[in-house]
Short mmCIF file of N, CA and C and ligand atoms in Angstrom, two decimals:
data_model
loop_
_atom_site.label_atom_id
_atom_site.label_comp_id
_atom_site.label_asym_id
_atom_site.label_seq_id
_atom_site.Cartn_x
_atom_site.Cartn_y
_atom_site.Cartn_z
N UNK A 1 -8.84 -13.21 37.71
CA UNK A 1 -9.27 -13.31 36.45
C UNK A 1 -9.61 -11.81 35.68
N UNK A 2 -8.93 -11.72 34.56
CA UNK A 2 -9.43 -10.50 33.95
C UNK A 2 -10.73 -10.21 33.41
N UNK A 3 -11.43 -9.33 33.45
CA UNK A 3 -12.69 -9.29 33.06
C UNK A 3 -12.92 -8.97 31.57
N UNK A 4 -11.85 -8.46 30.79
CA UNK A 4 -11.81 -7.96 29.52
C UNK A 4 -12.38 -6.69 29.22
N UNK A 5 -12.53 -5.98 30.52
CA UNK A 5 -13.34 -4.75 30.50
C UNK A 5 -11.92 -3.83 30.82
N UNK A 6 -11.71 -2.97 29.97
CA UNK A 6 -10.63 -2.05 30.21
C UNK A 6 -11.02 -0.65 30.60
N UNK A 7 -9.99 -0.02 30.97
CA UNK A 7 -10.29 1.45 31.55
C UNK A 7 -10.85 2.32 30.25
N UNK A 8 -10.40 2.03 29.17
CA UNK A 8 -10.83 2.85 27.97
C UNK A 8 -12.42 2.58 27.70
N UNK A 9 -12.99 1.36 28.01
CA UNK A 9 -14.41 1.07 27.82
C UNK A 9 -15.17 1.99 28.71
N UNK A 10 -14.74 2.22 29.93
CA UNK A 10 -15.80 2.88 30.88
C UNK A 10 -15.23 4.23 31.39
N UNK A 11 -14.06 4.83 30.92
CA UNK A 11 -13.71 5.91 31.46
C UNK A 11 -14.60 7.05 30.92
N UNK A 12 -14.42 8.08 31.79
CA UNK A 12 -15.24 9.53 31.30
C UNK A 12 -14.04 10.27 30.68
N UNK A 13 -14.34 10.77 29.39
CA UNK A 13 -13.25 11.35 28.67
C UNK A 13 -13.16 12.83 28.82
N UNK A 14 -14.17 13.41 29.39
CA UNK A 14 -14.19 14.79 29.60
C UNK A 14 -13.49 14.99 30.93
N UNK A 15 -12.21 15.37 31.01
CA UNK A 15 -11.59 15.65 32.34
C UNK A 15 -11.30 17.19 32.59
N UNK A 16 -11.68 17.62 33.58
CA UNK A 16 -11.46 19.05 34.07
C UNK A 16 -10.03 19.18 34.62
N UNK A 17 -9.16 20.10 34.17
CA UNK A 17 -7.96 20.30 34.89
C UNK A 17 -7.81 21.58 35.27
N UNK A 18 -6.84 21.65 36.38
CA UNK A 18 -6.40 22.98 36.80
C UNK A 18 -5.01 23.06 37.13
N UNK A 19 -4.60 24.35 37.16
CA UNK A 19 -2.99 24.34 37.35
C UNK A 19 -2.67 24.55 38.79
N UNK A 20 -1.24 24.02 39.25
CA UNK A 20 -1.04 24.05 40.58
C UNK A 20 -1.11 25.35 41.34
N UNK A 21 -0.92 26.55 40.71
CA UNK A 21 -0.95 27.73 41.39
C UNK A 21 -2.32 28.29 41.30
N UNK A 22 -3.37 27.88 40.95
CA UNK A 22 -4.69 28.35 41.17
C UNK A 22 -5.21 28.21 42.59
N UNK A 23 -6.17 28.98 42.87
CA UNK A 23 -6.67 28.96 44.27
C UNK A 23 -7.60 27.89 44.22
N UNK A 24 -7.95 27.44 45.64
CA UNK A 24 -8.87 26.48 45.77
C UNK A 24 -10.25 27.09 45.41
N UNK A 25 -10.48 28.39 45.62
CA UNK A 25 -11.81 29.02 45.46
C UNK A 25 -11.99 28.84 43.74
N UNK A 26 -10.88 29.32 42.93
CA UNK A 26 -11.01 29.03 41.66
C UNK A 26 -11.29 27.55 41.14
N UNK A 27 -10.64 26.59 41.71
CA UNK A 27 -10.92 25.11 41.54
C UNK A 27 -12.46 24.77 41.87
N UNK A 28 -12.84 25.29 43.10
CA UNK A 28 -14.30 25.07 43.45
C UNK A 28 -15.27 25.59 42.56
N UNK A 29 -15.13 26.76 42.02
CA UNK A 29 -15.98 27.22 40.99
C UNK A 29 -15.91 26.58 39.71
N UNK A 30 -14.70 26.10 39.50
CA UNK A 30 -14.46 25.25 38.23
C UNK A 30 -15.37 23.92 38.38
N UNK A 31 -15.20 23.32 39.45
CA UNK A 31 -15.91 21.93 39.70
C UNK A 31 -17.45 22.31 39.69
N UNK A 32 -17.96 23.34 40.14
CA UNK A 32 -19.25 23.66 40.27
C UNK A 32 -19.78 23.84 38.82
N UNK A 33 -19.02 24.91 38.10
CA UNK A 33 -19.54 25.30 36.61
C UNK A 33 -19.56 24.12 35.76
N UNK A 34 -18.50 22.84 36.03
CA UNK A 34 -18.24 21.90 34.95
C UNK A 34 -19.18 20.68 35.56
N UNK A 35 -19.72 20.79 36.73
CA UNK A 35 -20.39 19.75 37.43
C UNK A 35 -19.55 18.53 37.70
N UNK A 36 -18.33 18.62 38.16
CA UNK A 36 -17.50 17.56 38.32
C UNK A 36 -17.03 17.45 39.80
N UNK A 37 -16.77 16.29 40.30
CA UNK A 37 -16.28 15.97 41.69
C UNK A 37 -14.82 16.34 42.03
N UNK A 38 -13.93 16.37 40.94
CA UNK A 38 -12.61 16.47 41.06
C UNK A 38 -12.00 17.18 39.91
N UNK A 39 -10.74 17.84 40.07
CA UNK A 39 -9.94 18.24 38.97
C UNK A 39 -8.55 17.62 38.94
N UNK A 40 -8.07 17.31 37.71
CA UNK A 40 -6.71 16.79 37.73
C UNK A 40 -5.75 18.10 37.44
N UNK A 41 -4.74 18.00 38.38
CA UNK A 41 -3.85 19.04 38.44
C UNK A 41 -2.65 18.96 37.50
N UNK A 42 -2.49 19.81 36.58
CA UNK A 42 -1.44 19.52 35.47
C UNK A 42 -0.34 20.49 35.28
N UNK A 43 0.79 20.17 35.21
CA UNK A 43 2.08 21.13 35.06
C UNK A 43 2.24 21.00 33.66
N UNK A 44 1.89 22.05 32.88
CA UNK A 44 1.75 21.92 31.35
C UNK A 44 0.79 20.86 30.98
N UNK A 45 1.29 19.79 30.23
CA UNK A 45 0.48 18.78 29.90
C UNK A 45 0.45 17.57 30.93
N UNK A 46 1.45 17.53 31.80
CA UNK A 46 1.90 16.45 32.47
C UNK A 46 0.81 16.53 33.88
N UNK A 47 -0.06 15.46 34.06
CA UNK A 47 -0.78 15.39 35.14
C UNK A 47 0.10 15.02 36.45
N UNK A 48 -0.08 15.99 37.44
CA UNK A 48 0.79 15.86 38.71
C UNK A 48 0.09 15.42 39.94
N UNK A 49 -1.22 15.74 39.73
CA UNK A 49 -1.90 15.49 41.22
C UNK A 49 -3.59 15.51 40.94
N UNK A 50 -4.25 15.10 42.00
CA UNK A 50 -5.60 15.28 41.74
C UNK A 50 -6.41 15.86 42.99
N UNK A 51 -7.12 16.90 42.89
CA UNK A 51 -7.78 17.61 44.07
C UNK A 51 -9.32 17.27 43.83
N UNK A 52 -9.86 16.81 44.89
CA UNK A 52 -11.39 16.43 44.82
C UNK A 52 -12.07 17.23 45.88
N UNK A 53 -13.36 17.25 45.53
CA UNK A 53 -14.41 18.08 46.46
C UNK A 53 -14.17 17.79 47.94
N UNK A 54 -13.83 16.30 48.21
CA UNK A 54 -13.65 16.09 49.65
C UNK A 54 -12.43 16.76 49.96
N UNK A 55 -11.51 16.94 49.35
CA UNK A 55 -10.07 17.53 49.76
C UNK A 55 -10.53 18.96 50.14
N UNK A 56 -11.29 19.64 49.34
CA UNK A 56 -11.70 20.91 49.72
C UNK A 56 -12.36 21.07 51.03
N UNK A 57 -13.31 20.11 51.24
CA UNK A 57 -14.15 20.04 52.53
C UNK A 57 -13.14 19.89 53.67
N UNK A 58 -12.28 18.80 53.60
CA UNK A 58 -11.58 18.57 54.77
C UNK A 58 -10.32 19.19 55.02
N UNK A 59 -9.77 19.64 53.84
CA UNK A 59 -8.46 20.52 54.10
C UNK A 59 -8.51 21.87 54.03
N UNK A 60 -9.77 22.45 53.80
CA UNK A 60 -9.87 23.83 53.67
C UNK A 60 -11.04 24.46 54.60
N UNK A 61 -12.30 23.87 53.98
CA UNK A 61 -13.39 24.45 54.75
C UNK A 61 -13.51 24.13 56.15
N UNK A 62 -13.30 22.68 56.59
CA UNK A 62 -13.49 22.31 57.73
C UNK A 62 -12.29 22.82 58.65
N UNK A 63 -11.28 23.20 58.20
CA UNK A 63 -10.17 23.83 59.12
C UNK A 63 -10.19 25.48 59.06
N UNK A 64 -11.24 25.87 58.43
CA UNK A 64 -11.47 27.38 58.47
C UNK A 64 -10.32 28.15 57.74
N UNK A 65 -9.89 27.57 56.69
CA UNK A 65 -8.79 28.13 55.95
C UNK A 65 -9.58 28.93 54.81
N UNK A 66 -8.84 30.04 54.26
CA UNK A 66 -9.32 30.90 53.31
C UNK A 66 -9.20 30.20 51.82
N UNK A 67 -10.17 29.88 51.18
CA UNK A 67 -10.15 29.37 49.77
C UNK A 67 -9.58 30.30 48.82
N UNK A 68 -9.51 31.64 49.13
CA UNK A 68 -8.99 32.55 48.31
C UNK A 68 -7.35 32.44 48.28
N UNK A 69 -6.77 32.00 49.54
CA UNK A 69 -5.53 32.01 49.54
C UNK A 69 -4.79 30.66 49.52
N UNK A 70 -5.48 29.66 49.90
CA UNK A 70 -4.84 28.31 49.83
C UNK A 70 -4.77 28.00 48.35
N UNK A 71 -3.60 27.45 47.90
CA UNK A 71 -3.57 27.02 46.40
C UNK A 71 -3.81 25.49 46.32
N UNK A 72 -4.16 25.14 45.00
CA UNK A 72 -4.48 23.82 44.62
C UNK A 72 -3.43 22.87 44.94
N UNK A 73 -2.23 23.19 44.68
CA UNK A 73 -1.06 22.42 45.05
C UNK A 73 -0.96 22.09 46.33
N UNK A 74 -1.20 22.87 47.49
CA UNK A 74 -1.25 22.54 48.70
C UNK A 74 -2.20 21.50 49.16
N UNK A 75 -3.29 21.26 48.66
CA UNK A 75 -4.43 20.35 48.89
C UNK A 75 -4.30 19.17 48.06
N UNK A 76 -3.67 19.13 46.85
CA UNK A 76 -3.83 18.01 45.85
C UNK A 76 -3.05 16.74 46.47
N UNK A 77 -3.56 15.58 45.88
CA UNK A 77 -3.08 14.41 46.35
C UNK A 77 -1.86 13.99 45.33
N UNK A 78 -0.76 13.85 46.02
CA UNK A 78 0.44 13.38 45.18
C UNK A 78 1.20 12.35 45.96
N UNK A 79 1.82 11.37 45.33
CA UNK A 79 2.07 11.22 43.79
C UNK A 79 0.48 10.88 43.13
N UNK A 80 0.56 11.07 41.88
CA UNK A 80 -0.80 10.99 41.28
C UNK A 80 -0.57 9.43 40.80
N UNK A 81 -1.61 8.56 41.24
CA UNK A 81 -1.71 7.20 40.85
C UNK A 81 -2.69 7.29 39.43
N UNK A 82 -1.93 6.77 38.48
CA UNK A 82 -2.64 6.55 37.14
C UNK A 82 -2.94 5.18 36.77
N UNK A 83 -3.58 4.92 35.83
CA UNK A 83 -3.65 3.72 35.08
C UNK A 83 -3.49 3.90 33.51
N UNK A 84 -3.30 3.00 32.70
CA UNK A 84 -3.34 3.05 31.33
C UNK A 84 -4.75 2.52 30.86
N UNK A 85 -4.89 2.92 29.59
CA UNK A 85 -6.05 2.92 28.97
C UNK A 85 -6.39 1.50 28.75
N UNK A 86 -5.45 0.64 28.60
CA UNK A 86 -5.62 -0.77 28.69
C UNK A 86 -5.71 -1.62 29.88
N UNK A 87 -5.74 -0.95 31.00
CA UNK A 87 -5.74 -1.54 32.20
C UNK A 87 -7.01 -2.19 32.59
N UNK A 88 -6.93 -3.59 32.94
CA UNK A 88 -8.17 -4.30 33.44
C UNK A 88 -8.92 -3.66 34.44
N UNK A 89 -10.16 -3.65 34.62
CA UNK A 89 -10.98 -3.04 35.70
C UNK A 89 -10.65 -3.52 37.06
N UNK A 90 -10.32 -4.92 36.98
CA UNK A 90 -9.79 -5.46 38.34
C UNK A 90 -8.60 -5.00 39.03
N UNK A 91 -7.80 -4.80 38.00
CA UNK A 91 -6.41 -4.12 38.48
C UNK A 91 -6.59 -2.86 39.12
N UNK A 92 -7.47 -2.16 38.42
CA UNK A 92 -7.97 -0.61 38.78
C UNK A 92 -8.54 -0.58 40.16
N UNK A 93 -9.57 -1.51 40.23
CA UNK A 93 -10.30 -1.79 41.62
C UNK A 93 -9.14 -2.04 42.69
N UNK A 94 -8.09 -2.86 42.37
CA UNK A 94 -7.10 -3.26 43.28
C UNK A 94 -6.29 -1.84 43.74
N UNK A 95 -6.03 -1.25 42.87
CA UNK A 95 -5.21 0.01 43.11
C UNK A 95 -6.17 1.04 43.93
N UNK A 96 -7.38 1.11 43.53
CA UNK A 96 -8.26 2.05 44.20
C UNK A 96 -8.51 1.60 45.81
N UNK A 97 -8.56 0.19 45.90
CA UNK A 97 -8.71 -0.32 47.21
C UNK A 97 -7.41 -0.07 48.03
N UNK A 98 -6.25 -0.30 47.42
CA UNK A 98 -4.95 -0.08 48.11
C UNK A 98 -4.83 1.44 48.51
N UNK A 99 -4.95 2.38 47.76
CA UNK A 99 -4.82 3.80 48.05
C UNK A 99 -5.84 4.39 48.50
N UNK A 100 -7.17 3.94 48.54
CA UNK A 100 -8.28 4.54 49.05
C UNK A 100 -8.80 5.60 47.76
N UNK A 101 -8.23 5.71 46.79
CA UNK A 101 -8.76 6.80 45.89
C UNK A 101 -10.08 6.35 45.10
N UNK A 102 -10.92 7.28 45.25
CA UNK A 102 -12.16 6.99 44.41
C UNK A 102 -12.06 7.15 42.78
N UNK A 103 -11.09 7.88 42.40
CA UNK A 103 -10.95 8.26 41.05
C UNK A 103 -9.47 8.17 40.70
N UNK A 104 -9.29 7.54 39.40
CA UNK A 104 -7.88 7.30 38.95
C UNK A 104 -7.82 7.99 37.48
N UNK A 105 -6.96 8.78 37.23
CA UNK A 105 -6.96 9.31 35.88
C UNK A 105 -6.29 8.22 34.89
N UNK A 106 -6.91 8.22 33.65
CA UNK A 106 -6.26 7.30 32.73
C UNK A 106 -5.18 8.12 31.84
N UNK A 107 -4.00 7.46 31.53
CA UNK A 107 -2.93 8.13 31.01
C UNK A 107 -2.52 7.27 29.75
N UNK A 108 -2.50 7.84 28.77
CA UNK A 108 -2.05 6.86 27.45
C UNK A 108 -0.90 7.60 26.82
N UNK A 109 0.21 7.11 26.59
CA UNK A 109 1.27 7.75 26.17
C UNK A 109 1.72 8.96 26.72
N UNK A 110 1.57 9.03 28.06
CA UNK A 110 1.97 10.37 28.66
C UNK A 110 0.97 11.31 28.87
N UNK A 111 -0.19 11.11 28.19
CA UNK A 111 -1.24 12.12 27.87
C UNK A 111 -2.61 11.69 28.68
N UNK A 112 -3.10 12.67 29.35
CA UNK A 112 -4.20 12.33 30.15
C UNK A 112 -5.32 12.24 29.09
N UNK A 113 -6.09 11.08 29.26
CA UNK A 113 -7.17 10.81 28.30
C UNK A 113 -8.56 10.51 28.89
N UNK A 114 -8.44 10.37 30.22
CA UNK A 114 -9.92 10.13 30.72
C UNK A 114 -9.61 9.93 32.48
N UNK A 115 -10.81 9.46 32.92
CA UNK A 115 -10.76 9.27 34.44
C UNK A 115 -11.73 8.10 34.72
N UNK A 116 -11.41 7.40 35.51
CA UNK A 116 -12.27 6.22 35.93
C UNK A 116 -12.59 6.40 37.41
N UNK A 117 -13.91 6.13 37.80
CA UNK A 117 -14.20 6.24 39.25
C UNK A 117 -14.71 4.90 39.70
N UNK A 118 -14.76 4.72 41.30
CA UNK A 118 -15.18 3.67 41.72
C UNK A 118 -16.63 3.18 41.17
N UNK A 119 -17.52 4.60 41.07
CA UNK A 119 -18.76 4.14 40.66
C UNK A 119 -19.13 3.50 39.41
N UNK A 120 -18.14 3.93 38.30
CA UNK A 120 -18.22 3.17 36.90
C UNK A 120 -17.86 1.74 36.98
N UNK A 121 -16.64 1.51 37.80
CA UNK A 121 -16.10 0.20 37.81
C UNK A 121 -17.19 -0.65 38.60
N UNK A 122 -17.85 -0.19 39.67
CA UNK A 122 -18.77 -1.04 40.40
C UNK A 122 -19.86 -1.32 39.57
N UNK A 123 -20.24 -0.62 38.52
CA UNK A 123 -21.33 -0.95 37.70
C UNK A 123 -21.03 -2.02 36.68
N UNK A 124 -19.82 -2.21 36.35
CA UNK A 124 -19.67 -3.25 35.23
C UNK A 124 -19.03 -4.44 35.73
N UNK A 125 -18.64 -4.68 37.04
CA UNK A 125 -18.00 -5.94 37.44
C UNK A 125 -18.37 -6.14 38.86
N UNK A 126 -19.00 -7.25 38.95
CA UNK A 126 -19.30 -7.77 40.32
C UNK A 126 -18.11 -8.10 41.24
N UNK A 127 -17.01 -8.83 40.31
CA UNK A 127 -15.82 -9.19 40.89
C UNK A 127 -15.14 -7.84 41.65
N UNK A 128 -15.05 -6.83 40.68
CA UNK A 128 -14.36 -5.79 41.12
C UNK A 128 -15.02 -4.98 42.33
N UNK A 129 -16.38 -5.19 42.52
CA UNK A 129 -17.19 -4.73 43.71
C UNK A 129 -16.49 -5.45 44.93
N UNK A 130 -16.33 -6.72 44.76
CA UNK A 130 -15.74 -7.26 45.89
C UNK A 130 -14.38 -6.74 46.39
N UNK A 131 -13.53 -6.49 45.44
CA UNK A 131 -12.33 -5.93 45.85
C UNK A 131 -12.59 -4.44 46.35
N UNK A 132 -13.27 -3.80 45.72
CA UNK A 132 -13.67 -2.37 46.35
C UNK A 132 -14.08 -2.36 47.60
N UNK A 133 -14.73 -3.45 48.06
CA UNK A 133 -15.59 -3.45 49.32
C UNK A 133 -14.47 -3.48 50.48
N UNK A 134 -13.18 -3.95 50.18
CA UNK A 134 -12.19 -3.96 51.21
C UNK A 134 -11.94 -2.41 51.73
N UNK A 135 -12.18 -1.58 50.86
CA UNK A 135 -11.89 -0.18 51.36
C UNK A 135 -12.95 0.71 51.27
N UNK A 136 -14.13 0.38 50.46
CA UNK A 136 -15.14 1.43 50.12
C UNK A 136 -16.37 0.66 50.75
N UNK A 137 -17.30 1.65 51.30
CA UNK A 137 -18.50 0.85 51.46
C UNK A 137 -19.40 1.21 50.40
N UNK A 138 -20.05 0.27 49.78
CA UNK A 138 -21.00 0.43 48.55
C UNK A 138 -22.24 0.06 48.88
N UNK A 139 -23.13 1.05 49.01
CA UNK A 139 -24.72 0.66 49.33
C UNK A 139 -25.30 0.30 48.09
N UNK A 140 -26.30 -0.42 48.16
CA UNK A 140 -27.14 -0.94 47.14
C UNK A 140 -27.56 0.37 46.10
N UNK A 141 -27.73 1.39 46.70
CA UNK A 141 -28.16 2.80 45.90
C UNK A 141 -26.96 3.25 45.18
N UNK A 142 -25.72 2.69 45.29
CA UNK A 142 -24.69 3.15 44.60
C UNK A 142 -23.98 4.18 45.14
N UNK A 143 -24.23 4.67 46.56
CA UNK A 143 -23.61 5.42 47.42
C UNK A 143 -22.19 5.04 47.65
N UNK A 144 -21.06 5.69 47.65
CA UNK A 144 -19.70 5.25 47.97
C UNK A 144 -19.09 5.92 49.15
N UNK A 145 -18.57 5.29 50.03
CA UNK A 145 -17.85 5.94 51.17
C UNK A 145 -16.59 5.15 51.45
N UNK A 146 -15.47 6.06 51.70
CA UNK A 146 -14.18 5.33 51.88
C UNK A 146 -14.13 4.99 53.53
N UNK A 147 -13.78 3.64 53.54
CA UNK A 147 -13.50 3.13 54.94
C UNK A 147 -12.10 3.31 55.39
N UNK A 148 -11.95 4.15 56.36
CA UNK A 148 -10.62 4.59 56.76
C UNK A 148 -10.15 4.04 58.15
N UNK A 149 -11.16 3.51 58.93
CA UNK A 149 -10.77 2.99 60.23
C UNK A 149 -10.24 1.59 60.10
N UNK A 150 -9.53 1.20 61.22
CA UNK A 150 -8.95 -0.33 61.35
C UNK A 150 -7.82 -0.12 62.21
N UNK A 151 -6.91 -1.18 62.26
CA UNK A 151 -5.79 -1.45 63.20
C UNK A 151 -4.54 -0.85 62.42
N UNK A 152 -3.92 -0.10 63.23
CA UNK A 152 -2.65 0.50 62.80
C UNK A 152 -1.54 -0.71 62.64
N UNK A 153 -0.92 -0.63 61.43
CA UNK A 153 0.06 -1.97 61.35
C UNK A 153 1.47 -1.65 61.91
N UNK A 154 1.65 -0.46 62.60
CA UNK A 154 2.84 -0.31 63.39
C UNK A 154 2.71 -0.55 64.88
N UNK A 155 1.70 0.15 65.46
CA UNK A 155 1.44 0.00 66.90
C UNK A 155 0.36 -0.77 67.20
N UNK A 156 -0.48 -1.30 66.42
CA UNK A 156 -1.59 -2.23 66.54
C UNK A 156 -2.73 -1.64 67.19
N UNK A 157 -2.68 -0.20 67.52
CA UNK A 157 -3.96 0.35 68.13
C UNK A 157 -5.03 0.47 67.09
N UNK A 158 -6.44 0.67 67.57
CA UNK A 158 -7.30 0.73 66.56
C UNK A 158 -7.44 2.38 66.46
N UNK A 159 -7.76 2.78 65.10
CA UNK A 159 -7.75 4.01 64.86
C UNK A 159 -9.02 4.40 63.82
N UNK A 160 -9.71 5.58 64.12
CA UNK A 160 -10.87 5.83 63.08
C UNK A 160 -10.34 6.17 61.87
N UNK A 161 -9.07 6.77 61.83
CA UNK A 161 -8.63 7.29 60.65
C UNK A 161 -7.16 6.76 60.52
N UNK A 162 -6.94 5.98 59.28
CA UNK A 162 -5.64 5.43 59.00
C UNK A 162 -5.07 6.14 57.72
N UNK A 163 -3.72 6.18 57.74
CA UNK A 163 -3.16 6.73 56.53
C UNK A 163 -2.41 5.72 55.88
N UNK A 164 -2.38 5.84 54.57
CA UNK A 164 -1.27 4.76 53.81
C UNK A 164 -0.07 5.49 53.58
N UNK A 165 0.85 5.01 54.26
CA UNK A 165 2.24 5.62 54.12
C UNK A 165 3.30 4.48 53.96
N UNK A 166 3.97 4.60 52.86
CA UNK A 166 5.11 3.65 52.56
C UNK A 166 4.52 2.03 52.75
N UNK A 167 3.45 1.76 51.95
CA UNK A 167 2.86 0.53 51.88
C UNK A 167 2.11 -0.01 53.28
N UNK A 168 2.10 0.80 54.23
CA UNK A 168 1.45 0.36 55.54
C UNK A 168 0.11 1.29 55.86
N UNK A 169 -0.71 0.83 56.47
CA UNK A 169 -1.84 1.53 57.02
C UNK A 169 -1.59 1.92 58.46
N UNK A 170 -1.13 3.09 58.78
CA UNK A 170 -0.79 3.55 60.05
C UNK A 170 -1.75 4.69 60.69
N UNK A 171 -1.68 4.75 62.04
CA UNK A 171 -2.62 5.76 62.68
C UNK A 171 -1.79 7.12 62.72
N UNK A 172 -2.53 8.08 63.17
CA UNK A 172 -1.82 9.53 63.14
C UNK A 172 -0.55 9.71 63.91
N UNK A 173 -0.55 8.84 65.03
CA UNK A 173 0.78 8.81 65.86
C UNK A 173 1.91 8.10 65.23
N UNK A 174 1.69 7.19 64.24
CA UNK A 174 2.69 6.46 63.78
C UNK A 174 2.96 7.09 62.49
N UNK A 175 2.30 8.03 62.00
CA UNK A 175 2.42 8.47 60.52
C UNK A 175 4.08 8.86 60.23
N UNK A 176 4.45 9.72 61.20
CA UNK A 176 6.00 10.20 60.89
C UNK A 176 6.88 9.15 61.02
N UNK A 177 6.77 8.19 61.99
CA UNK A 177 7.71 7.04 61.90
C UNK A 177 7.56 6.35 60.55
N UNK A 178 6.34 5.99 60.07
CA UNK A 178 6.12 5.36 58.92
C UNK A 178 6.80 5.83 57.73
N UNK A 179 6.93 7.35 57.76
CA UNK A 179 7.60 7.90 56.56
C UNK A 179 8.94 7.69 56.48
N UNK A 180 9.51 7.43 57.64
CA UNK A 180 11.07 7.30 57.85
C UNK A 180 11.49 5.88 57.41
N UNK A 181 10.52 4.96 57.55
CA UNK A 181 10.92 3.54 57.20
C UNK A 181 11.17 3.34 55.63
ZN1 ZN B 1 -0.08 3.43 65.17
#
């Protein structure tokens, strides 16, 4: 059942962008100065990826890499999953659940016009919250955490961290195999 609430009704229109060849340090300073949790990486005007605070923590800081040397393009999430400004929040919730993305950029006629997050969607639709709960744990205080654990769809073993590869949730060991299918 569509909710009649669309991306354009709830999106945040102030989107901070970065270039693929900027360093992670530059992006981190940008996020701090602009008080945002993510930057959309654009090549010219075309959005190609997203890098979040969590990416900086898990792919740079926790691995003891140098944020002055690592480039945004090396830690950004691609392909970029976007939605249109007219997309219903239920559909966006399904996309977020499927990919485990907390933020989805909104693109209108090829142009980046805003960004929607799990938090905004959870606020406007209880039906969407049910869909989001398949993938995120949402507390009554509104805190959101991605649930990554579960059973691998290839080997069937339980894994604390599953990856979404070619339409399947797979464990670390099966990741390469899943990429080849
Ligand atoms: Zn497996």
